[in-house]
PDB file of C-alpha atoms and ligand atoms in Angstrom:
ATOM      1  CA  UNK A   1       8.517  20.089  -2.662  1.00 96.00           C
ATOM      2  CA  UNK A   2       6.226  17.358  -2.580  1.00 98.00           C
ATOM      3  CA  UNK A   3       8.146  13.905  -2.943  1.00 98.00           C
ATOM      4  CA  UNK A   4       6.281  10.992  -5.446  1.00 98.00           C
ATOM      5  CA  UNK A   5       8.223   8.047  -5.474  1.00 98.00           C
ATOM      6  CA  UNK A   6       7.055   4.997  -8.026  1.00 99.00           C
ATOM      7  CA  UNK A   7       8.488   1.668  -6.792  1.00 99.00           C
ATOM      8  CA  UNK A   8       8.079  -0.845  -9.581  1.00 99.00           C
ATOM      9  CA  UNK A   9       9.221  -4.455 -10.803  1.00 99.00           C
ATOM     10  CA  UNK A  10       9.093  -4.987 -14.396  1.00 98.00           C
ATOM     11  CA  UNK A  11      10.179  -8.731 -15.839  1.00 97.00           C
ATOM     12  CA  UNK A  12       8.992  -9.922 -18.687  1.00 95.00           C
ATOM     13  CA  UNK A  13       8.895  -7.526 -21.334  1.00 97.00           C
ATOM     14  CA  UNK A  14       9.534  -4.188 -19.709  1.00 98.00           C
ATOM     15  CA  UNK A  15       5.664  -3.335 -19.947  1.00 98.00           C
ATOM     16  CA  UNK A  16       5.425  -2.613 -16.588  1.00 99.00           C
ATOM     17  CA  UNK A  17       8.326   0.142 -16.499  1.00 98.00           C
ATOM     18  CA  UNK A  18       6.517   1.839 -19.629  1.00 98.00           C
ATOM     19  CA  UNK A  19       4.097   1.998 -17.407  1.00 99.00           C
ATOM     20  CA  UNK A  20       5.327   3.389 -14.553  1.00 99.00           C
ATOM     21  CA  UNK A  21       6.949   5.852 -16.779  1.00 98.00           C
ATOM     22  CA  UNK A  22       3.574   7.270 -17.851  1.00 99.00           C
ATOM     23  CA  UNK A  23       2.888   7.109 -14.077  1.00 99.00           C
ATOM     24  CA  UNK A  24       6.134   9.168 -13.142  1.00 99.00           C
ATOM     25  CA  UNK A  25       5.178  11.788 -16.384  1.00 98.00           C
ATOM     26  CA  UNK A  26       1.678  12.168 -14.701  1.00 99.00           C
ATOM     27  CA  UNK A  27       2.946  13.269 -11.545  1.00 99.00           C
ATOM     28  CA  UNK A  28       5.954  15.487 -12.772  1.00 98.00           C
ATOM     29  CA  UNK A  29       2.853  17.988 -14.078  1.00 98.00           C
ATOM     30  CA  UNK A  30       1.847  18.874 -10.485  1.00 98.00           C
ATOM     31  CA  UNK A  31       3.482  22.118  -9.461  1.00 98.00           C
ATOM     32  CA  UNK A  32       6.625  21.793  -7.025  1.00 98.00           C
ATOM     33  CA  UNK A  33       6.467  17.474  -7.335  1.00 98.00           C
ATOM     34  CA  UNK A  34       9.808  15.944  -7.367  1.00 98.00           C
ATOM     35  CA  UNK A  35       8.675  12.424  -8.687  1.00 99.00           C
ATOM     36  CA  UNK A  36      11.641   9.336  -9.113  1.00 98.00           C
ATOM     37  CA  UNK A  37      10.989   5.899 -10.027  1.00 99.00           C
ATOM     38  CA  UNK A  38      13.000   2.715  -8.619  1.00 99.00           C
ATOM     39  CA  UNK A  39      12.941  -0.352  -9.867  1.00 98.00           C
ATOM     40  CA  UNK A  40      12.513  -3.111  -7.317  1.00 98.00           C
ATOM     41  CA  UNK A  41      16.169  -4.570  -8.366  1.00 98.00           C
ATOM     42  CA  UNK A  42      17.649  -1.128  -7.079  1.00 98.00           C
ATOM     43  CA  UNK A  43      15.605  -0.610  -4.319  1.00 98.00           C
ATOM     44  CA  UNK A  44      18.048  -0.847  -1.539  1.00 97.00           C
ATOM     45  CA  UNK A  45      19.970   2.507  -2.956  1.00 98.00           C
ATOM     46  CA  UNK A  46      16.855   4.339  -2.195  1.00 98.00           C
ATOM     47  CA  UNK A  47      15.987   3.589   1.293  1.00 97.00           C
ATOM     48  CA  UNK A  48      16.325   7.287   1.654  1.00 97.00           C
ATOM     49  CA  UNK A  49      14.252   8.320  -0.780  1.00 97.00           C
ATOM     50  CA  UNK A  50      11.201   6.016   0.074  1.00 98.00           C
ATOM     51  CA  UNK A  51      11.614   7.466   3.709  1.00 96.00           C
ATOM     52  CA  UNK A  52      11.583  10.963   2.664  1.00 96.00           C
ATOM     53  CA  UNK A  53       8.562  10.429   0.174  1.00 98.00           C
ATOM     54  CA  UNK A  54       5.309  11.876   0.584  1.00 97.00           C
ATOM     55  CA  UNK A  55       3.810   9.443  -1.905  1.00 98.00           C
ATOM     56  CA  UNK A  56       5.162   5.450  -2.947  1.00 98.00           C
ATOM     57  CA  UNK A  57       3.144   4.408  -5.823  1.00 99.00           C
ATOM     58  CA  UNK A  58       3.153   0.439  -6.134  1.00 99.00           C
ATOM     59  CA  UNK A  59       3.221  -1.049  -9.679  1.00 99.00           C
ATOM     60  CA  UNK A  60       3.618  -4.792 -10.667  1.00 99.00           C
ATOM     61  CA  UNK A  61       2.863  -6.770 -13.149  1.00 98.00           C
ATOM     62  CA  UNK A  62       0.024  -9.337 -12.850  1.00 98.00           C
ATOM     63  CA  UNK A  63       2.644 -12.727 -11.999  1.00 98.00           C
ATOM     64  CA  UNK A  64      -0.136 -16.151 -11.329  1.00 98.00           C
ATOM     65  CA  UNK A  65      -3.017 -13.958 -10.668  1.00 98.00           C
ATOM     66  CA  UNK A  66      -0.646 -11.828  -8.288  1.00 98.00           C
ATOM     67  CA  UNK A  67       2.127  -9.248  -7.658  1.00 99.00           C
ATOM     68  CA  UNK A  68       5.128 -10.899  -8.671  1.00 98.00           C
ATOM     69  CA  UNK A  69       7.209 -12.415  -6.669  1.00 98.00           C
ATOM     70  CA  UNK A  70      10.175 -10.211  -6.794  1.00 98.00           C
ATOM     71  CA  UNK A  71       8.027  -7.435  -5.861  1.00 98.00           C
ATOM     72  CA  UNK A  72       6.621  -9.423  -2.524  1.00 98.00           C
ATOM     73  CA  UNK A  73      10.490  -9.407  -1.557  1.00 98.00           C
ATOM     74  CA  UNK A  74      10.696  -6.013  -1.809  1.00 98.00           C
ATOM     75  CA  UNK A  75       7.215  -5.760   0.196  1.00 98.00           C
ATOM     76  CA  UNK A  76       8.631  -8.295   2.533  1.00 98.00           C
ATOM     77  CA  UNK A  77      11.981  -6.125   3.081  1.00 97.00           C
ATOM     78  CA  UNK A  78       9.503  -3.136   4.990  1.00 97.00           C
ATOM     79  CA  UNK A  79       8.659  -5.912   7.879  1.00 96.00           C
ATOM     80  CA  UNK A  80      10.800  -4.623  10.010  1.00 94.00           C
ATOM     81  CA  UNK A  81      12.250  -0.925  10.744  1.00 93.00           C
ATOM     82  CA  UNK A  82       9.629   0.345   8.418  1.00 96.00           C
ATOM     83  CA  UNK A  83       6.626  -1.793   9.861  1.00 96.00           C
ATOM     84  CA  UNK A  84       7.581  -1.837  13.860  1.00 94.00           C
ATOM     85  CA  UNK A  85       7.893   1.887  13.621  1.00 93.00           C
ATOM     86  CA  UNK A  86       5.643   2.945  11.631  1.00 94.00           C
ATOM     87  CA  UNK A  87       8.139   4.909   9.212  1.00 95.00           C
ATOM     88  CA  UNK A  88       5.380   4.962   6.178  1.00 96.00           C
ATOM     89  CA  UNK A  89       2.675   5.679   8.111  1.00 95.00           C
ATOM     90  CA  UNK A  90       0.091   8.346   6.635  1.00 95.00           C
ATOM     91  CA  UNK A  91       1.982   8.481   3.311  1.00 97.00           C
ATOM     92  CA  UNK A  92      -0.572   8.436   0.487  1.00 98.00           C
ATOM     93  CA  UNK A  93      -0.164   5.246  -2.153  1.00 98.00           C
ATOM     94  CA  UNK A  94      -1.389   3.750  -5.093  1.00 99.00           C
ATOM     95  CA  UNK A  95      -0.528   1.234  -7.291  1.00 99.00           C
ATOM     96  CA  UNK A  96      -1.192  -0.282 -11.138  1.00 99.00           C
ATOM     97  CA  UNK A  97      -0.713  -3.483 -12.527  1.00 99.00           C
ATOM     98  CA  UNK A  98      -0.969  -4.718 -16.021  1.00 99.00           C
ATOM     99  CA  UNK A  99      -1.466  -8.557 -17.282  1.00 98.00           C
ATOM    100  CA  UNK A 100      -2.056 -10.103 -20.985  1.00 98.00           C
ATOM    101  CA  UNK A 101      -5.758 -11.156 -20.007  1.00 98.00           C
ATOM    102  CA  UNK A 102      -8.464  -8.922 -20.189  1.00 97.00           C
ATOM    103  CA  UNK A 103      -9.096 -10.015 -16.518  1.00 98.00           C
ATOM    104  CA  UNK A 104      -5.472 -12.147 -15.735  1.00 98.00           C
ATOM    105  CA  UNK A 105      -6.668 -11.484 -12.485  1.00 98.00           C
ATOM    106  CA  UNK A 106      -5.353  -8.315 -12.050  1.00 98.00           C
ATOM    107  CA  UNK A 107      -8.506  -7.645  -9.126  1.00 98.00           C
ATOM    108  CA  UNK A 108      -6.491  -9.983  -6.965  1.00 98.00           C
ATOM    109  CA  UNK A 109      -3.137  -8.333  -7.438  1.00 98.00           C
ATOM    110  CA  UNK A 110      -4.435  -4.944  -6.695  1.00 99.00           C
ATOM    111  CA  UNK A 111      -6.278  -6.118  -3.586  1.00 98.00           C
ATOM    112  CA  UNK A 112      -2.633  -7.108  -2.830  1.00 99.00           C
ATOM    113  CA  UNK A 113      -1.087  -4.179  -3.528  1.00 99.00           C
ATOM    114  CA  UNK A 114      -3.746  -2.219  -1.201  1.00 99.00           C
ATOM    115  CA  UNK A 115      -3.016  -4.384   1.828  1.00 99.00           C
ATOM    116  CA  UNK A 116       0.598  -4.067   1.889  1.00 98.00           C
ATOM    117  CA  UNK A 117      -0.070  -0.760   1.977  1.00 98.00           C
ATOM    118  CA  UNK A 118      -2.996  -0.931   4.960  1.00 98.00           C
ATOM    119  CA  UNK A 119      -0.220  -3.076   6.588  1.00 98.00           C
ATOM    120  CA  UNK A 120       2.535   0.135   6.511  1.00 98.00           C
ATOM    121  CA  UNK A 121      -0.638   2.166   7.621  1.00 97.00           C
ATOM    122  CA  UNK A 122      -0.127   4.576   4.403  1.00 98.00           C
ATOM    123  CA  UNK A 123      -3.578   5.863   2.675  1.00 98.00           C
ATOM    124  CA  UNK A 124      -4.727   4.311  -0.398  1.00 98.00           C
ATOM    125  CA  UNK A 125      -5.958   6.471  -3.625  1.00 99.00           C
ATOM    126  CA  UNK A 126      -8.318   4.932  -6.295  1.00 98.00           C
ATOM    127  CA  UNK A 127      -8.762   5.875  -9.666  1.00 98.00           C
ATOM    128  CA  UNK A 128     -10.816   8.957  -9.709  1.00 98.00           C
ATOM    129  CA  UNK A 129     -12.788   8.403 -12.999  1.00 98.00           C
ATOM    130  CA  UNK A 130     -15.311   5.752 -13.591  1.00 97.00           C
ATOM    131  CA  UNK A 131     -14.587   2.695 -15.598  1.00 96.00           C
ATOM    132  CA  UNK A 132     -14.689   3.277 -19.360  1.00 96.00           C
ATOM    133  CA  UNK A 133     -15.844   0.921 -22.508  1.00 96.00           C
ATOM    134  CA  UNK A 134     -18.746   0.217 -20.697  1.00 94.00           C
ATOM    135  CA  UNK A 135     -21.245   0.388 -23.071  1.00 96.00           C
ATOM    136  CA  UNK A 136     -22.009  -0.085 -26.989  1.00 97.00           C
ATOM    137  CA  UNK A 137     -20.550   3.692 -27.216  1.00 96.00           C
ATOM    138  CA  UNK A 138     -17.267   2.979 -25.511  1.00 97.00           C
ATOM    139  CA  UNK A 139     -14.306   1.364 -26.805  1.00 97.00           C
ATOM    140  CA  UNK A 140     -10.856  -0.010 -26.311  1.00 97.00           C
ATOM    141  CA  UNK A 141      -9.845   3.862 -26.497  1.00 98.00           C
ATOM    142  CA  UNK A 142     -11.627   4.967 -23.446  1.00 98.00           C
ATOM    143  CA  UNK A 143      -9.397   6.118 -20.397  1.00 98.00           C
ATOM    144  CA  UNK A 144      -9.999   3.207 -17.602  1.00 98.00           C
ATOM    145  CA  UNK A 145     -10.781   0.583 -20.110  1.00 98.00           C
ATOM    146  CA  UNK A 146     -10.511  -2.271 -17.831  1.00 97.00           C
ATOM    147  CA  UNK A 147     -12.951  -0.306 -15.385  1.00 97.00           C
ATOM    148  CA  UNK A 148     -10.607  -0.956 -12.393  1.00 98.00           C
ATOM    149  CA  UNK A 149     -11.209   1.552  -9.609  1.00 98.00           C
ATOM    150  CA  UNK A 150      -8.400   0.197  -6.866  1.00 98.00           C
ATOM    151  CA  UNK A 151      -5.728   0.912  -8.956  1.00 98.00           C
ATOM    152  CA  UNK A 152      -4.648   1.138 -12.767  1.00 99.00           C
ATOM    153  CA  UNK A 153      -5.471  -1.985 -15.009  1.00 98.00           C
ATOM    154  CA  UNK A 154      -3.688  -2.332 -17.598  1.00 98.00           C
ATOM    155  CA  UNK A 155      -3.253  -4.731 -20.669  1.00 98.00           C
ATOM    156  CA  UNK A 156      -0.642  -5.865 -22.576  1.00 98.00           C
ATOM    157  CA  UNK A 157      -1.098  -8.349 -25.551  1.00 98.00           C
ATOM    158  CA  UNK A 158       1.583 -11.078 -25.342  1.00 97.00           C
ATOM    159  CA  UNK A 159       2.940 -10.999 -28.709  1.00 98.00           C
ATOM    160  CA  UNK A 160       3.472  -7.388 -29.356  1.00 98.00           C
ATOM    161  CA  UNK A 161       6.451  -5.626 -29.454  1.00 98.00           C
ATOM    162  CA  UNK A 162       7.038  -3.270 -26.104  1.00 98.00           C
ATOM    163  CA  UNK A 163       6.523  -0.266 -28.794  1.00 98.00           C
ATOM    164  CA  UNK A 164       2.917  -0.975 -29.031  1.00 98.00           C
ATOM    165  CA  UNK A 165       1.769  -2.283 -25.388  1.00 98.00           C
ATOM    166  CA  UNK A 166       0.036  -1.213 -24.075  1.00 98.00           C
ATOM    167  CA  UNK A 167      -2.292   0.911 -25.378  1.00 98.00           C
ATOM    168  CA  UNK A 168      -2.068   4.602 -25.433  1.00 98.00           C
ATOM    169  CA  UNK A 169      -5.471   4.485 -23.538  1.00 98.00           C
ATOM    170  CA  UNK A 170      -3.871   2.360 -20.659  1.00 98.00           C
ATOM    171  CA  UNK A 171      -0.862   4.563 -20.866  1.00 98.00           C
ATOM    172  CA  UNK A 172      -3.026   7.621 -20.394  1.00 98.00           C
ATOM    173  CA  UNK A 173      -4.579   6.387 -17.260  1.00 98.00           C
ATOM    174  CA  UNK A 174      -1.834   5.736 -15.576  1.00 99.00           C
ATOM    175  CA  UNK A 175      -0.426   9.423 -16.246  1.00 99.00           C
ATOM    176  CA  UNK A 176      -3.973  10.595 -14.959  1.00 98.00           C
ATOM    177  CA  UNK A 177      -3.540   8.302 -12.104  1.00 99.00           C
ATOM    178  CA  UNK A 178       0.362   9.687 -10.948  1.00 99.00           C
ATOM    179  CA  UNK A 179      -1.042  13.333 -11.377  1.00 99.00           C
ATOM    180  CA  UNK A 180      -3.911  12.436  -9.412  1.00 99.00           C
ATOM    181  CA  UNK A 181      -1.876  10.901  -6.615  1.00 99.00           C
ATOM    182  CA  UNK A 182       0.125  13.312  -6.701  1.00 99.00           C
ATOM    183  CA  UNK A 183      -2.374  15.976  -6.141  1.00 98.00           C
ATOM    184  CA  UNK A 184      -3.447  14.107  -3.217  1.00 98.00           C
ATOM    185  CA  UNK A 185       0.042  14.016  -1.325  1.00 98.00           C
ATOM    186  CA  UNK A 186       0.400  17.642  -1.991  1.00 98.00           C
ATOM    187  CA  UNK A 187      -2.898  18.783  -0.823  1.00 98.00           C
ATOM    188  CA  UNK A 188      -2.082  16.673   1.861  1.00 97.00           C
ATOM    189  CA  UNK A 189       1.699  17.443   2.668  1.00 96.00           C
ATOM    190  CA  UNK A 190       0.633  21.146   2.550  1.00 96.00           C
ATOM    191  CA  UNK A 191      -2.628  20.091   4.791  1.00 95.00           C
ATOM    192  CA  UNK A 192      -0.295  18.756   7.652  1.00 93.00           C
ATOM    193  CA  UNK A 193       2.168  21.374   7.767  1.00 91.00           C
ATOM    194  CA  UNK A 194      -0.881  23.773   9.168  1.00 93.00           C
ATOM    195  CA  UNK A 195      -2.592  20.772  11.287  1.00 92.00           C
ATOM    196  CA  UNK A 196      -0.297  18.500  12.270  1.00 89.00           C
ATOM    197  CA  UNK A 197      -1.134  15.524  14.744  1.00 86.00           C
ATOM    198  CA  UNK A 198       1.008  14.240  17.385  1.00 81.00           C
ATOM    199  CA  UNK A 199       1.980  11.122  15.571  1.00 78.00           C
ATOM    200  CA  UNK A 200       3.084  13.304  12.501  1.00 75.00           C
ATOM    201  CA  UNK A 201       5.081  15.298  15.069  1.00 67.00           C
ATOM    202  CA  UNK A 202       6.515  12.020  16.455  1.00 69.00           C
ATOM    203  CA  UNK A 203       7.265  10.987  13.066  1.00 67.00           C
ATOM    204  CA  UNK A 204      10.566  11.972  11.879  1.00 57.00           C
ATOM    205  CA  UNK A 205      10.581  11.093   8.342  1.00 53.00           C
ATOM    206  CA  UNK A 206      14.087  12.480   7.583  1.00 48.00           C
ATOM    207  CA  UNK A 207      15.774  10.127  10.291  1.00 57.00           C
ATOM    208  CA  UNK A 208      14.899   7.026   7.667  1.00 70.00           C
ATOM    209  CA  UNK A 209      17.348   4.489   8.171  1.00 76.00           C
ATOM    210  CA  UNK A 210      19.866   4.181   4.995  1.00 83.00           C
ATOM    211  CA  UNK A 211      19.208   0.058   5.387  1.00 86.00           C
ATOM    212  CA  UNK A 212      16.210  -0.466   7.199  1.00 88.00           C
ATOM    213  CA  UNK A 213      16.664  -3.330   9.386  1.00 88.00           C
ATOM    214  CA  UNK A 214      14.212  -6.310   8.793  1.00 87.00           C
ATOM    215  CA  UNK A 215      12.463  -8.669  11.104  1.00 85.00           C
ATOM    216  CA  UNK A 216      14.798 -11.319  11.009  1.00 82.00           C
ATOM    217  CA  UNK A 217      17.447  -8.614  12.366  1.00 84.00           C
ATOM    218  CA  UNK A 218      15.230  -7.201  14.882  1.00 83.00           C
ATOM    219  CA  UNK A 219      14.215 -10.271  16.552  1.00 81.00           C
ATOM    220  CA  UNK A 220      17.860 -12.275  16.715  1.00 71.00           C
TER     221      UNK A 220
HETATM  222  C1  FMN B 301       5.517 -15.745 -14.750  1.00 68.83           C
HETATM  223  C2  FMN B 301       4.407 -15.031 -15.462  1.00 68.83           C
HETATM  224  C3  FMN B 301       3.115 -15.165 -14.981  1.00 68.83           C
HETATM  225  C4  FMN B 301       2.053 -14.490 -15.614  1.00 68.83           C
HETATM  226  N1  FMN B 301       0.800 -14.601 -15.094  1.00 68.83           N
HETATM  227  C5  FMN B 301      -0.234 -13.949 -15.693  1.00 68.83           C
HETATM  228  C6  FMN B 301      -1.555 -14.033 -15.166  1.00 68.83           C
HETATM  229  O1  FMN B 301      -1.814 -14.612 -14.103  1.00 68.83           O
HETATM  230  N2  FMN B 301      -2.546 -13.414 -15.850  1.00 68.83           N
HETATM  231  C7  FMN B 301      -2.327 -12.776 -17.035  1.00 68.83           C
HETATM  232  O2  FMN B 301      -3.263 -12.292 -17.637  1.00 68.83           O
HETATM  233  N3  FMN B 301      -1.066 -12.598 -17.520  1.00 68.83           N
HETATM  234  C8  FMN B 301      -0.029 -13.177 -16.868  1.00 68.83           C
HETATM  235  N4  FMN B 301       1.256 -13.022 -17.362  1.00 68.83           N
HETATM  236  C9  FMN B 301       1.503 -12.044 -18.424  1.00 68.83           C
HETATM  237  C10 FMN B 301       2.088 -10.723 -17.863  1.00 68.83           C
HETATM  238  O3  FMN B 301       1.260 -10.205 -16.840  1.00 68.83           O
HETATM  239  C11 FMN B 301       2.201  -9.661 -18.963  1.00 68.83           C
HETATM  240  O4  FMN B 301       2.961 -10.188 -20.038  1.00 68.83           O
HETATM  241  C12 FMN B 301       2.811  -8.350 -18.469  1.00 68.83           C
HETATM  242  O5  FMN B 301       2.654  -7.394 -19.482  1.00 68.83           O
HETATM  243  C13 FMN B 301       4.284  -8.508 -18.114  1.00 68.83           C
HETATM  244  O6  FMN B 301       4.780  -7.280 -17.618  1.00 68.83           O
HETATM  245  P1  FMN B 301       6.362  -7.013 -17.556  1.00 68.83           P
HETATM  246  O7  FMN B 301       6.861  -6.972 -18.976  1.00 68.83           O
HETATM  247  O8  FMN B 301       6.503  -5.669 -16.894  1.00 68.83           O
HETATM  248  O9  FMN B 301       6.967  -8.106 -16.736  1.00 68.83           O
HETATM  249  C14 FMN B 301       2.308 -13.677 -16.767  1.00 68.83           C
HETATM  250  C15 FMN B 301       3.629 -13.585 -17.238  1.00 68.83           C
HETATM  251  C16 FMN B 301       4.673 -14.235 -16.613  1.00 68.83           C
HETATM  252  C17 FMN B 301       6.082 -14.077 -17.141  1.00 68.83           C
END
């Protein structure tokens, strides 16, 4: 089985877990995927789980022009155990990120999202469709409306109920974005087990430590 796990923080409204719903549904449709999603608040049940995964998709909502901040502490819980040793390295990633602006600044949380994951040494998947809406033809209803290539951009008006934000078109690229990530870790999972490296040999991912221990720990 190929292992997707979706690692999200969700606030405000809950927008960001509809999301990563629609992320998780995406991924389930690849043949033999086992997909779960944890929010950030839970995170420390699924040590495990992360260790184990072939894929850890990255979703948070656009906080001050950034990932929020309860989804840095989960980022900051990896520097350690997970960091030092390299536990994540060569998984693939992702991530998506939704704000009320049209802009909001999402860019700047995505080019976030991407470095923590350069800093675990995991490989980072764009969006594999060109931006939509990007001419007099296009329109709200394209997939990739917000023409973000890093990572899903979504939008969520700030007045409207959670039943209508965001829009099906934003909801739609995510799910093409978790199937597409997806597809990547099992092409790749199934790539390694005929050409592994030495590293990946080195790597035991199933000895992942039930409470990684973080720098602070380490260095006392
Ligand atoms: C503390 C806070 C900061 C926010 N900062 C931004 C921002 O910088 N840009 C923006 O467009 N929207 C911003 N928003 C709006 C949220 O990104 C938006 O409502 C999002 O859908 C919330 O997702 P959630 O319900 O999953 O928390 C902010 C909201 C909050 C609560």
């Amino acid at each position: 089985m190929t292992k997707v796990a979706i690692v999200y923080y969700s606030g405000f409204k809950g927008v960001t877990e509809k999301i990563a719903e629609a992320v998780a549904q995406g991924a389930r449709q690849v043949p033999e995927t086992q997909v779960i999603t944890i929010h950030t608040d839970s995170v420390d049940n699924h040590w495990q789980d992360l260790g184990e995964a072939d894929a850890i998709i990255f979703g948070t909502p656009t906080y001050i022009g950034g990932p929020a901040a309860k989804f840095k502490e989960f980022i900051e819980k990896l520097a350690g155990d997970i960091w030092l040793q390299r536990l994540w390295l060569n998984k693939i990633s992702g991530g998506f990120t939704v704000s009320a602006g049209r802009s909001g600044d999402k860019q700047s949380c995505l080019q976030q999202l991407a470095t923590y994951a350069a800093q675990m040494g995991m490989l980072w998947v764009p969006v594999r469709i060109t931006g939509g809406n990007y001419s007099s033809q296009g329109s709200e209803d394209d997939l990739n409306r917000m023409a973000g290539y890093l990572g899903v951009m979504a939008q969520a008006n700030i007045d409207q109920d959670l039943s209508d934000v965001p829009p099906s078109s934003d909801l739609q690229t995510a799910e093409m974005h978790g199937h597409h990530i997806a597809s990547v870790a099992r092409q790749y999972r199934l790539g390694r087990q005929q050409l592994p490296s030495d590293y990946d040999l080195a790597l035991d991912r199933c000895s992942s430590p039930e409470k990684p221990a973080v720098l602070g720990d380490l260095v006392s």
